[in-house]
């Protein structure tokens, strides 16, 4: 049975269903040389074998970590690339993140219990699972990219979030999750990024950003935020998990909206 699996081939539509990607994505990977089919039949059908399945898995895992497609190709095709070593390292990283999310889930459960009147959360337990190192890394990335003039806004945003009650913070994050899901749905439905029909969602998103900024972002600042989303691996990983390709599509949508709002 295992030997049969090694010799089985899939068409592009079969591989799309198997991997949870889209046919369009696989065609794109072929066009940019990231994932070529094992063979192309006389009928023009692409066929993928075991090696291509394993390479696609590597691509998707790297995408989960927010690595750009061009960088993934360079990495996978480098002479020193060791797939087994890479998978082991990635598994360790995923396990560490999984533990952090388990702690966050317990923190949220405790807060829900308090809000429902079933328990009282100790002050320190309100913040278990949040990563100071991750936040510091993120802030350092912003300052490195945009300079010291970004520091006052970072500090103001941190103060706003820290002043929120657990319930307020939960509602605030639930709102942006809903907005991001709506944008992912629109992209999945084929809505063009520059379509004015997206304005109501983007207007709400801009207002959501304004809460932490303590002021409504100017159109120019909102467009600049789009560059931050595409340039930061954590944001890219977040949006790609919602919908592959959402990061760049959303950035384009934000800039188009900003141009209309200017």
PDB file of C-alpha atoms in Angstrom:
ATOM      1  CA  UNK A   1       0.000   0.000   0.000  1.00  0.00           C
ATOM      2  CA  UNK A   2       2.795   2.418   0.885  1.00  0.00           C
ATOM      3  CA  UNK A   3       4.613   1.651  -2.364  1.00  0.00           C
ATOM      4  CA  UNK A   4       1.395   2.295  -4.307  1.00  0.00           C
ATOM      5  CA  UNK A   5       1.058   5.699  -2.646  1.00  0.00           C
ATOM      6  CA  UNK A   6       4.564   6.614  -3.744  1.00  0.00           C
ATOM      7  CA  UNK A   7       3.694   5.986  -7.377  1.00  0.00           C
ATOM      8  CA  UNK A   8       0.227   7.543  -7.435  1.00  0.00           C
ATOM      9  CA  UNK A   9      -0.300  10.709  -9.448  1.00  0.00           C
ATOM     10  CA  UNK A  10      -2.869  13.473  -9.117  1.00  0.00           C
ATOM     11  CA  UNK A  11      -4.317  15.976 -11.544  1.00  0.00           C
ATOM     12  CA  UNK A  12      -4.237  19.615 -10.518  1.00  0.00           C
ATOM     13  CA  UNK A  13      -7.894  19.538  -9.430  1.00  0.00           C
ATOM     14  CA  UNK A  14      -7.344  16.368  -7.413  1.00  0.00           C
ATOM     15  CA  UNK A  15      -4.295  17.863  -5.698  1.00  0.00           C
ATOM     16  CA  UNK A  16      -6.221  21.059  -4.964  1.00  0.00           C
ATOM     17  CA  UNK A  17      -8.931  19.068  -3.182  1.00  0.00           C
ATOM     18  CA  UNK A  18      -6.388  16.899  -1.373  1.00  0.00           C
ATOM     19  CA  UNK A  19      -4.298  19.815  -0.078  1.00  0.00           C
ATOM     20  CA  UNK A  20      -7.043  22.367   0.514  1.00  0.00           C
ATOM     21  CA  UNK A  21      -5.478  24.824  -1.925  1.00  0.00           C
ATOM     22  CA  UNK A  22      -7.120  26.143  -5.073  1.00  0.00           C
ATOM     23  CA  UNK A  23      -6.471  25.187  -8.673  1.00  0.00           C
ATOM     24  CA  UNK A  24      -5.647  28.834  -9.326  1.00  0.00           C
ATOM     25  CA  UNK A  25      -2.978  28.750  -6.610  1.00  0.00           C
ATOM     26  CA  UNK A  26      -1.391  25.592  -8.035  1.00  0.00           C
ATOM     27  CA  UNK A  27      -1.379  27.126 -11.517  1.00  0.00           C
ATOM     28  CA  UNK A  28       0.323  30.197 -10.052  1.00  0.00           C
ATOM     29  CA  UNK A  29       2.947  28.057  -8.322  1.00  0.00           C
ATOM     30  CA  UNK A  30       3.634  26.370 -11.657  1.00  0.00           C
ATOM     31  CA  UNK A  31       3.902  29.699 -13.490  1.00  0.00           C
ATOM     32  CA  UNK A  32       6.484  31.097 -11.059  1.00  0.00           C
ATOM     33  CA  UNK A  33       8.449  27.831 -10.959  1.00  0.00           C
ATOM     34  CA  UNK A  34       7.716  27.117  -7.315  1.00  0.00           C
ATOM     35  CA  UNK A  35       5.882  23.839  -7.890  1.00  0.00           C
ATOM     36  CA  UNK A  36       6.151  22.255 -11.327  1.00  0.00           C
ATOM     37  CA  UNK A  37       4.094  19.153 -12.144  1.00  0.00           C
ATOM     38  CA  UNK A  38       5.891  15.842 -12.564  1.00  0.00           C
ATOM     39  CA  UNK A  39       4.563  15.682 -16.105  1.00  0.00           C
ATOM     40  CA  UNK A  40       2.063  17.242 -18.474  1.00  0.00           C
ATOM     41  CA  UNK A  41      -0.099  14.910 -20.542  1.00  0.00           C
ATOM     42  CA  UNK A  42      -0.900  15.258 -24.235  1.00  0.00           C
ATOM     43  CA  UNK A  43      -4.285  16.546 -23.114  1.00  0.00           C
ATOM     44  CA  UNK A  44      -2.550  19.409 -21.302  1.00  0.00           C
ATOM     45  CA  UNK A  45      -3.359  18.046 -17.852  1.00  0.00           C
ATOM     46  CA  UNK A  46      -0.773  18.550 -15.140  1.00  0.00           C
ATOM     47  CA  UNK A  47       0.141  15.449 -13.112  1.00  0.00           C
ATOM     48  CA  UNK A  48       1.751  15.535  -9.676  1.00  0.00           C
ATOM     49  CA  UNK A  49       3.576  12.677  -7.959  1.00  0.00           C
ATOM     50  CA  UNK A  50       4.857  11.958  -4.481  1.00  0.00           C
ATOM     51  CA  UNK A  51       7.811  14.356  -4.707  1.00  0.00           C
ATOM     52  CA  UNK A  52       5.522  17.211  -5.756  1.00  0.00           C
ATOM     53  CA  UNK A  53       3.133  16.424  -2.886  1.00  0.00           C
ATOM     54  CA  UNK A  54       5.997  16.632  -0.400  1.00  0.00           C
ATOM     55  CA  UNK A  55       7.256  19.883  -1.936  1.00  0.00           C
ATOM     56  CA  UNK A  56       3.764  21.376  -1.751  1.00  0.00           C
ATOM     57  CA  UNK A  57       3.597  20.451   1.921  1.00  0.00           C
ATOM     58  CA  UNK A  58       6.907  22.277   2.480  1.00  0.00           C
ATOM     59  CA  UNK A  59       5.576  25.317   0.634  1.00  0.00           C
ATOM     60  CA  UNK A  60       2.402  25.423   2.714  1.00  0.00           C
ATOM     61  CA  UNK A  61       4.277  24.995   5.994  1.00  0.00           C
ATOM     62  CA  UNK A  62       6.627  27.859   5.120  1.00  0.00           C
ATOM     63  CA  UNK A  63       3.641  29.998   4.135  1.00  0.00           C
ATOM     64  CA  UNK A  64       2.141  29.361   7.575  1.00  0.00           C
ATOM     65  CA  UNK A  65       5.230  31.068   8.991  1.00  0.00           C
ATOM     66  CA  UNK A  66       4.704  34.088   6.750  1.00  0.00           C
ATOM     67  CA  UNK A  67       7.616  33.456   4.391  1.00  0.00           C
ATOM     68  CA  UNK A  68       7.208  35.054   0.967  1.00  0.00           C
ATOM     69  CA  UNK A  69       6.811  32.760  -2.032  1.00  0.00           C
ATOM     70  CA  UNK A  70      10.017  34.002  -3.652  1.00  0.00           C
ATOM     71  CA  UNK A  71      11.986  33.266  -0.511  1.00  0.00           C
ATOM     72  CA  UNK A  72      10.418  29.815  -0.213  1.00  0.00           C
ATOM     73  CA  UNK A  73      11.579  28.935  -3.715  1.00  0.00           C
ATOM     74  CA  UNK A  74      15.124  30.041  -2.996  1.00  0.00           C
ATOM     75  CA  UNK A  75      15.131  28.049   0.237  1.00  0.00           C
ATOM     76  CA  UNK A  76      13.725  24.826  -1.191  1.00  0.00           C
ATOM     77  CA  UNK A  77      16.054  24.908  -4.188  1.00  0.00           C
ATOM     78  CA  UNK A  78      19.211  25.756  -2.250  1.00  0.00           C
ATOM     79  CA  UNK A  79      21.961  23.144  -2.284  1.00  0.00           C
ATOM     80  CA  UNK A  80      22.033  22.899   1.505  1.00  0.00           C
ATOM     81  CA  UNK A  81      18.294  22.452   2.026  1.00  0.00           C
ATOM     82  CA  UNK A  82      17.495  19.420   4.181  1.00  0.00           C
ATOM     83  CA  UNK A  83      13.766  18.643   4.147  1.00  0.00           C
ATOM     84  CA  UNK A  84      13.922  16.389   7.203  1.00  0.00           C
ATOM     85  CA  UNK A  85      15.886  18.920   9.250  1.00  0.00           C
ATOM     86  CA  UNK A  86      13.537  21.712   8.171  1.00  0.00           C
ATOM     87  CA  UNK A  87      10.455  19.716   9.170  1.00  0.00           C
ATOM     88  CA  UNK A  88      11.902  18.932  12.576  1.00  0.00           C
ATOM     89  CA  UNK A  89      12.682  22.601  13.201  1.00  0.00           C
ATOM     90  CA  UNK A  90       9.232  23.637  12.022  1.00  0.00           C
ATOM     91  CA  UNK A  91       7.581  21.067  14.256  1.00  0.00           C
ATOM     92  CA  UNK A  92       9.420  22.430  17.285  1.00  0.00           C
ATOM     93  CA  UNK A  93       8.300  25.936  16.425  1.00  0.00           C
ATOM     94  CA  UNK A  94       4.688  24.828  15.919  1.00  0.00           C
ATOM     95  CA  UNK A  95       4.688  22.915  19.201  1.00  0.00           C
ATOM     96  CA  UNK A  96       5.953  25.996  21.041  1.00  0.00           C
ATOM     97  CA  UNK A  97       3.230  28.129  19.459  1.00  0.00           C
ATOM     98  CA  UNK A  98       0.618  25.442  20.192  1.00  0.00           C
ATOM     99  CA  UNK A  99       1.534  25.529  23.875  1.00  0.00           C
ATOM    100  CA  UNK A 100       1.256  29.313  23.889  1.00  0.00           C
ATOM    101  CA  UNK A 101      -2.209  29.097  22.282  1.00  0.00           C
ATOM    102  CA  UNK A 102      -3.257  26.471  24.835  1.00  0.00           C
ATOM    103  CA  UNK A 103      -2.282  28.922  27.587  1.00  0.00           C
ATOM    104  CA  UNK A 104      -4.187  31.705  25.826  1.00  0.00           C
ATOM    105  CA  UNK A 105      -7.247  29.439  25.576  1.00  0.00           C
ATOM    106  CA  UNK A 106      -7.088  28.754  29.315  1.00  0.00           C
ATOM    107  CA  UNK A 107      -6.758  32.497  29.970  1.00  0.00           C
ATOM    108  CA  UNK A 108      -9.830  33.227  27.846  1.00  0.00           C
ATOM    109  CA  UNK A 109     -11.783  30.416  29.533  1.00  0.00           C
ATOM    110  CA  UNK A 110     -11.006  31.890  32.961  1.00  0.00           C
ATOM    111  CA  UNK A 111     -12.118  35.351  31.858  1.00  0.00           C
ATOM    112  CA  UNK A 112     -15.342  33.978  30.368  1.00  0.00           C
ATOM    113  CA  UNK A 113     -15.998  32.219  33.675  1.00  0.00           C
ATOM    114  CA  UNK A 114     -15.539  35.505  35.543  1.00  0.00           C
ATOM    115  CA  UNK A 115     -17.772  37.470  33.183  1.00  0.00           C
ATOM    116  CA  UNK A 116     -20.449  34.806  33.606  1.00  0.00           C
ATOM    117  CA  UNK A 117     -20.122  35.055  37.383  1.00  0.00           C
ATOM    118  CA  UNK A 118     -18.770  31.532  37.857  1.00  0.00           C
ATOM    119  CA  UNK A 119     -15.257  32.404  39.031  1.00  0.00           C
ATOM    120  CA  UNK A 120     -12.809  35.233  39.703  1.00  0.00           C
ATOM    121  CA  UNK A 121      -9.575  35.481  37.761  1.00  0.00           C
ATOM    122  CA  UNK A 122      -6.399  36.453  39.573  1.00  0.00           C
ATOM    123  CA  UNK A 123      -4.890  39.622  38.073  1.00  0.00           C
ATOM    124  CA  UNK A 124      -1.765  37.828  36.861  1.00  0.00           C
ATOM    125  CA  UNK A 125      -3.846  35.138  35.137  1.00  0.00           C
ATOM    126  CA  UNK A 126      -5.468  37.722  32.874  1.00  0.00           C
ATOM    127  CA  UNK A 127      -2.290  37.845  30.782  1.00  0.00           C
ATOM    128  CA  UNK A 128      -1.026  34.253  30.747  1.00  0.00           C
ATOM    129  CA  UNK A 129      -0.098  33.147  27.243  1.00  0.00           C
ATOM    130  CA  UNK A 130       0.611  36.603  25.874  1.00  0.00           C
ATOM    131  CA  UNK A 131       4.183  36.849  24.669  1.00  0.00           C
ATOM    132  CA  UNK A 132       6.151  39.936  25.806  1.00  0.00           C
ATOM    133  CA  UNK A 133       9.003  38.771  23.591  1.00  0.00           C
ATOM    134  CA  UNK A 134       6.704  38.655  20.566  1.00  0.00           C
ATOM    135  CA  UNK A 135       5.315  42.113  21.278  1.00  0.00           C
ATOM    136  CA  UNK A 136       8.821  43.527  21.803  1.00  0.00           C
ATOM    137  CA  UNK A 137       9.971  41.896  18.582  1.00  0.00           C
ATOM    138  CA  UNK A 138       7.021  43.381  16.700  1.00  0.00           C
ATOM    139  CA  UNK A 139       7.603  46.869  18.096  1.00  0.00           C
ATOM    140  CA  UNK A 140      11.320  46.703  17.303  1.00  0.00           C
ATOM    141  CA  UNK A 141      10.468  45.674  13.731  1.00  0.00           C
ATOM    142  CA  UNK A 142       8.220  48.725  13.300  1.00  0.00           C
ATOM    143  CA  UNK A 143      10.809  51.139  14.681  1.00  0.00           C
ATOM    144  CA  UNK A 144      13.549  49.602  12.556  1.00  0.00           C
ATOM    145  CA  UNK A 145      11.412  49.992   9.426  1.00  0.00           C
ATOM    146  CA  UNK A 146       9.764  53.348  10.111  1.00  0.00           C
ATOM    147  CA  UNK A 147      12.217  55.047  12.477  1.00  0.00           C
ATOM    148  CA  UNK A 148      11.945  56.575  15.939  1.00  0.00           C
ATOM    149  CA  UNK A 149       8.994  58.703  14.883  1.00  0.00           C
ATOM    150  CA  UNK A 150       6.886  55.537  15.143  1.00  0.00           C
ATOM    151  CA  UNK A 151       7.649  55.059  18.853  1.00  0.00           C
ATOM    152  CA  UNK A 152       5.080  57.567  20.248  1.00  0.00           C
ATOM    153  CA  UNK A 153       2.288  55.880  18.288  1.00  0.00           C
ATOM    154  CA  UNK A 154       3.396  52.446  19.500  1.00  0.00           C
ATOM    155  CA  UNK A 155       3.430  53.635  23.112  1.00  0.00           C
ATOM    156  CA  UNK A 156       0.055  55.351  22.734  1.00  0.00           C
ATOM    157  CA  UNK A 157      -1.448  52.216  21.210  1.00  0.00           C
ATOM    158  CA  UNK A 158      -0.014  50.046  23.992  1.00  0.00           C
ATOM    159  CA  UNK A 159      -1.496  52.381  26.611  1.00  0.00           C
ATOM    160  CA  UNK A 160      -4.948  52.231  25.005  1.00  0.00           C
ATOM    161  CA  UNK A 161      -4.970  48.435  24.892  1.00  0.00           C
ATOM    162  CA  UNK A 162      -3.626  48.094  28.440  1.00  0.00           C
ATOM    163  CA  UNK A 163      -6.383  50.402  29.681  1.00  0.00           C
ATOM    164  CA  UNK A 164      -9.089  48.148  28.244  1.00  0.00           C
ATOM    165  CA  UNK A 165     -10.931  45.768  30.516  1.00  0.00           C
ATOM    166  CA  UNK A 166     -10.744  42.061  29.581  1.00  0.00           C
ATOM    167  CA  UNK A 167     -14.259  42.278  28.134  1.00  0.00           C
ATOM    168  CA  UNK A 168     -13.426  45.387  26.100  1.00  0.00           C
ATOM    169  CA  UNK A 169     -10.262  43.809  24.753  1.00  0.00           C
ATOM    170  CA  UNK A 170     -12.139  40.647  23.846  1.00  0.00           C
ATOM    171  CA  UNK A 171     -14.802  42.649  21.977  1.00  0.00           C
ATOM    172  CA  UNK A 172     -12.124  44.717  20.225  1.00  0.00           C
ATOM    173  CA  UNK A 173     -10.290  41.636  18.971  1.00  0.00           C
ATOM    174  CA  UNK A 174     -13.556  39.896  18.038  1.00  0.00           C
ATOM    175  CA  UNK A 175     -14.466  42.876  15.874  1.00  0.00           C
ATOM    176  CA  UNK A 176     -11.247  42.794  13.852  1.00  0.00           C
ATOM    177  CA  UNK A 177     -11.524  39.014  13.472  1.00  0.00           C
ATOM    178  CA  UNK A 178     -14.993  39.537  11.994  1.00  0.00           C
ATOM    179  CA  UNK A 179     -13.707  42.252   9.642  1.00  0.00           C
ATOM    180  CA  UNK A 180     -10.810  40.079   8.474  1.00  0.00           C
ATOM    181  CA  UNK A 181     -13.158  37.148   7.906  1.00  0.00           C
ATOM    182  CA  UNK A 182     -15.465  39.392   5.833  1.00  0.00           C
ATOM    183  CA  UNK A 183     -12.516  40.540   3.713  1.00  0.00           C
ATOM    184  CA  UNK A 184     -11.361  36.958   3.244  1.00  0.00           C
ATOM    185  CA  UNK A 185     -14.870  35.969   2.177  1.00  0.00           C
ATOM    186  CA  UNK A 186     -15.031  38.845  -0.319  1.00  0.00           C
ATOM    187  CA  UNK A 187     -11.693  37.846  -1.811  1.00  0.00           C
ATOM    188  CA  UNK A 188     -12.824  34.220  -2.031  1.00  0.00           C
ATOM    189  CA  UNK A 189     -15.927  35.346  -3.908  1.00  0.00           C
ATOM    190  CA  UNK A 190     -13.733  37.041  -6.496  1.00  0.00           C
ATOM    191  CA  UNK A 191     -14.391  40.655  -5.500  1.00  0.00           C
ATOM    192  CA  UNK A 192     -11.697  42.911  -6.948  1.00  0.00           C
ATOM    193  CA  UNK A 193      -9.517  44.606  -4.358  1.00  0.00           C
ATOM    194  CA  UNK A 194     -10.300  48.061  -5.776  1.00  0.00           C
ATOM    195  CA  UNK A 195     -14.080  47.527  -5.769  1.00  0.00           C
ATOM    196  CA  UNK A 196     -15.843  50.394  -3.905  1.00  0.00           C
ATOM    197  CA  UNK A 197     -18.313  47.808  -2.581  1.00  0.00           C
ATOM    198  CA  UNK A 198     -15.629  47.007   0.014  1.00  0.00           C
ATOM    199  CA  UNK A 199     -15.768  50.550   1.459  1.00  0.00           C
ATOM    200  CA  UNK A 200     -18.167  49.740   4.352  1.00  0.00           C
ATOM    201  CA  UNK A 201     -15.872  46.959   5.620  1.00  0.00           C
ATOM    202  CA  UNK A 202     -12.713  49.004   5.136  1.00  0.00           C
ATOM    203  CA  UNK A 203     -14.281  52.044   6.776  1.00  0.00           C
ATOM    204  CA  UNK A 204     -15.027  49.931   9.866  1.00  0.00           C
ATOM    205  CA  UNK A 205     -11.483  48.549   9.768  1.00  0.00           C
ATOM    206  CA  UNK A 206     -10.025  52.051   9.583  1.00  0.00           C
ATOM    207  CA  UNK A 207     -12.163  53.073  12.571  1.00  0.00           C
ATOM    208  CA  UNK A 208     -10.995  49.968  14.442  1.00  0.00           C
ATOM    209  CA  UNK A 209      -7.362  50.976  13.864  1.00  0.00           C
ATOM    210  CA  UNK A 210      -8.251  54.467  15.079  1.00  0.00           C
ATOM    211  CA  UNK A 211      -9.199  53.098  18.505  1.00  0.00           C
ATOM    212  CA  UNK A 212      -5.627  52.013  19.254  1.00  0.00           C
ATOM    213  CA  UNK A 213      -4.114  55.018  17.481  1.00  0.00           C
ATOM    214  CA  UNK A 214      -6.382  57.348  19.516  1.00  0.00           C
ATOM    215  CA  UNK A 215      -7.107  59.164  16.268  1.00  0.00           C
ATOM    216  CA  UNK A 216      -8.621  58.246  12.921  1.00  0.00           C
ATOM    217  CA  UNK A 217      -5.785  57.361  10.505  1.00  0.00           C
ATOM    218  CA  UNK A 218      -5.419  59.754   7.614  1.00  0.00           C
ATOM    219  CA  UNK A 219      -5.830  58.116   4.192  1.00  0.00           C
ATOM    220  CA  UNK A 220      -2.035  58.280   3.765  1.00  0.00           C
ATOM    221  CA  UNK A 221      -1.425  56.647   7.139  1.00  0.00           C
ATOM    222  CA  UNK A 222      -4.003  53.935   6.420  1.00  0.00           C
ATOM    223  CA  UNK A 223      -2.284  53.173   3.113  1.00  0.00           C
ATOM    224  CA  UNK A 224       1.029  52.997   4.968  1.00  0.00           C
ATOM    225  CA  UNK A 225      -0.478  50.470   7.360  1.00  0.00           C
ATOM    226  CA  UNK A 226      -1.117  48.248   4.344  1.00  0.00           C
ATOM    227  CA  UNK A 227       2.644  48.193   3.703  1.00  0.00           C
ATOM    228  CA  UNK A 228       3.226  47.169   7.307  1.00  0.00           C
ATOM    229  CA  UNK A 229       0.840  44.232   6.875  1.00  0.00           C
ATOM    230  CA  UNK A 230       2.615  42.953   3.759  1.00  0.00           C
ATOM    231  CA  UNK A 231       6.093  43.519   5.150  1.00  0.00           C
ATOM    232  CA  UNK A 232       5.686  41.926   8.569  1.00  0.00           C
ATOM    233  CA  UNK A 233       5.812  38.102   8.660  1.00  0.00           C
ATOM    234  CA  UNK A 234       3.442  37.856  11.633  1.00  0.00           C
ATOM    235  CA  UNK A 235       0.704  39.828   9.906  1.00  0.00           C
ATOM    236  CA  UNK A 236       1.279  37.906   6.690  1.00  0.00           C
ATOM    237  CA  UNK A 237       0.965  34.586   8.519  1.00  0.00           C
ATOM    238  CA  UNK A 238      -2.244  35.785  10.193  1.00  0.00           C
ATOM    239  CA  UNK A 239      -3.936  36.803   6.950  1.00  0.00           C
ATOM    240  CA  UNK A 240      -2.705  33.881   4.867  1.00  0.00           C
ATOM    241  CA  UNK A 241      -4.235  31.542   7.459  1.00  0.00           C
ATOM    242  CA  UNK A 242      -7.610  33.177   6.777  1.00  0.00           C
ATOM    243  CA  UNK A 243      -7.329  32.994   2.989  1.00  0.00           C
ATOM    244  CA  UNK A 244      -4.219  32.334   0.873  1.00  0.00           C
ATOM    245  CA  UNK A 245      -3.297  35.543  -0.906  1.00  0.00           C
ATOM    246  CA  UNK A 246      -5.345  37.708   1.474  1.00  0.00           C
ATOM    247  CA  UNK A 247      -2.343  39.751   2.672  1.00  0.00           C
ATOM    248  CA  UNK A 248      -1.552  41.314  -0.691  1.00  0.00           C
ATOM    249  CA  UNK A 249      -5.213  41.549  -1.715  1.00  0.00           C
ATOM    250  CA  UNK A 250      -6.133  43.290   1.534  1.00  0.00           C
ATOM    251  CA  UNK A 251      -3.210  45.711   1.212  1.00  0.00           C
ATOM    252  CA  UNK A 252      -4.324  46.581  -2.318  1.00  0.00           C
ATOM    253  CA  UNK A 253      -7.892  47.069  -1.073  1.00  0.00           C
ATOM    254  CA  UNK A 254      -6.737  49.352   1.752  1.00  0.00           C
ATOM    255  CA  UNK A 255      -4.701  51.499  -0.622  1.00  0.00           C
ATOM    256  CA  UNK A 256      -7.544  51.736  -3.121  1.00  0.00           C
ATOM    257  CA  UNK A 257      -9.919  52.740  -0.323  1.00  0.00           C
ATOM    258  CA  UNK A 258      -7.411  55.312   0.968  1.00  0.00           C
ATOM    259  CA  UNK A 259      -7.141  56.823  -2.511  1.00  0.00           C
ATOM    260  CA  UNK A 260     -10.929  57.166  -2.675  1.00  0.00           C
ATOM    261  CA  UNK A 261     -11.050  58.663   0.821  1.00  0.00           C
ATOM    262  CA  UNK A 262      -8.299  61.215   0.172  1.00  0.00           C
TER     263      UNK A 262
END
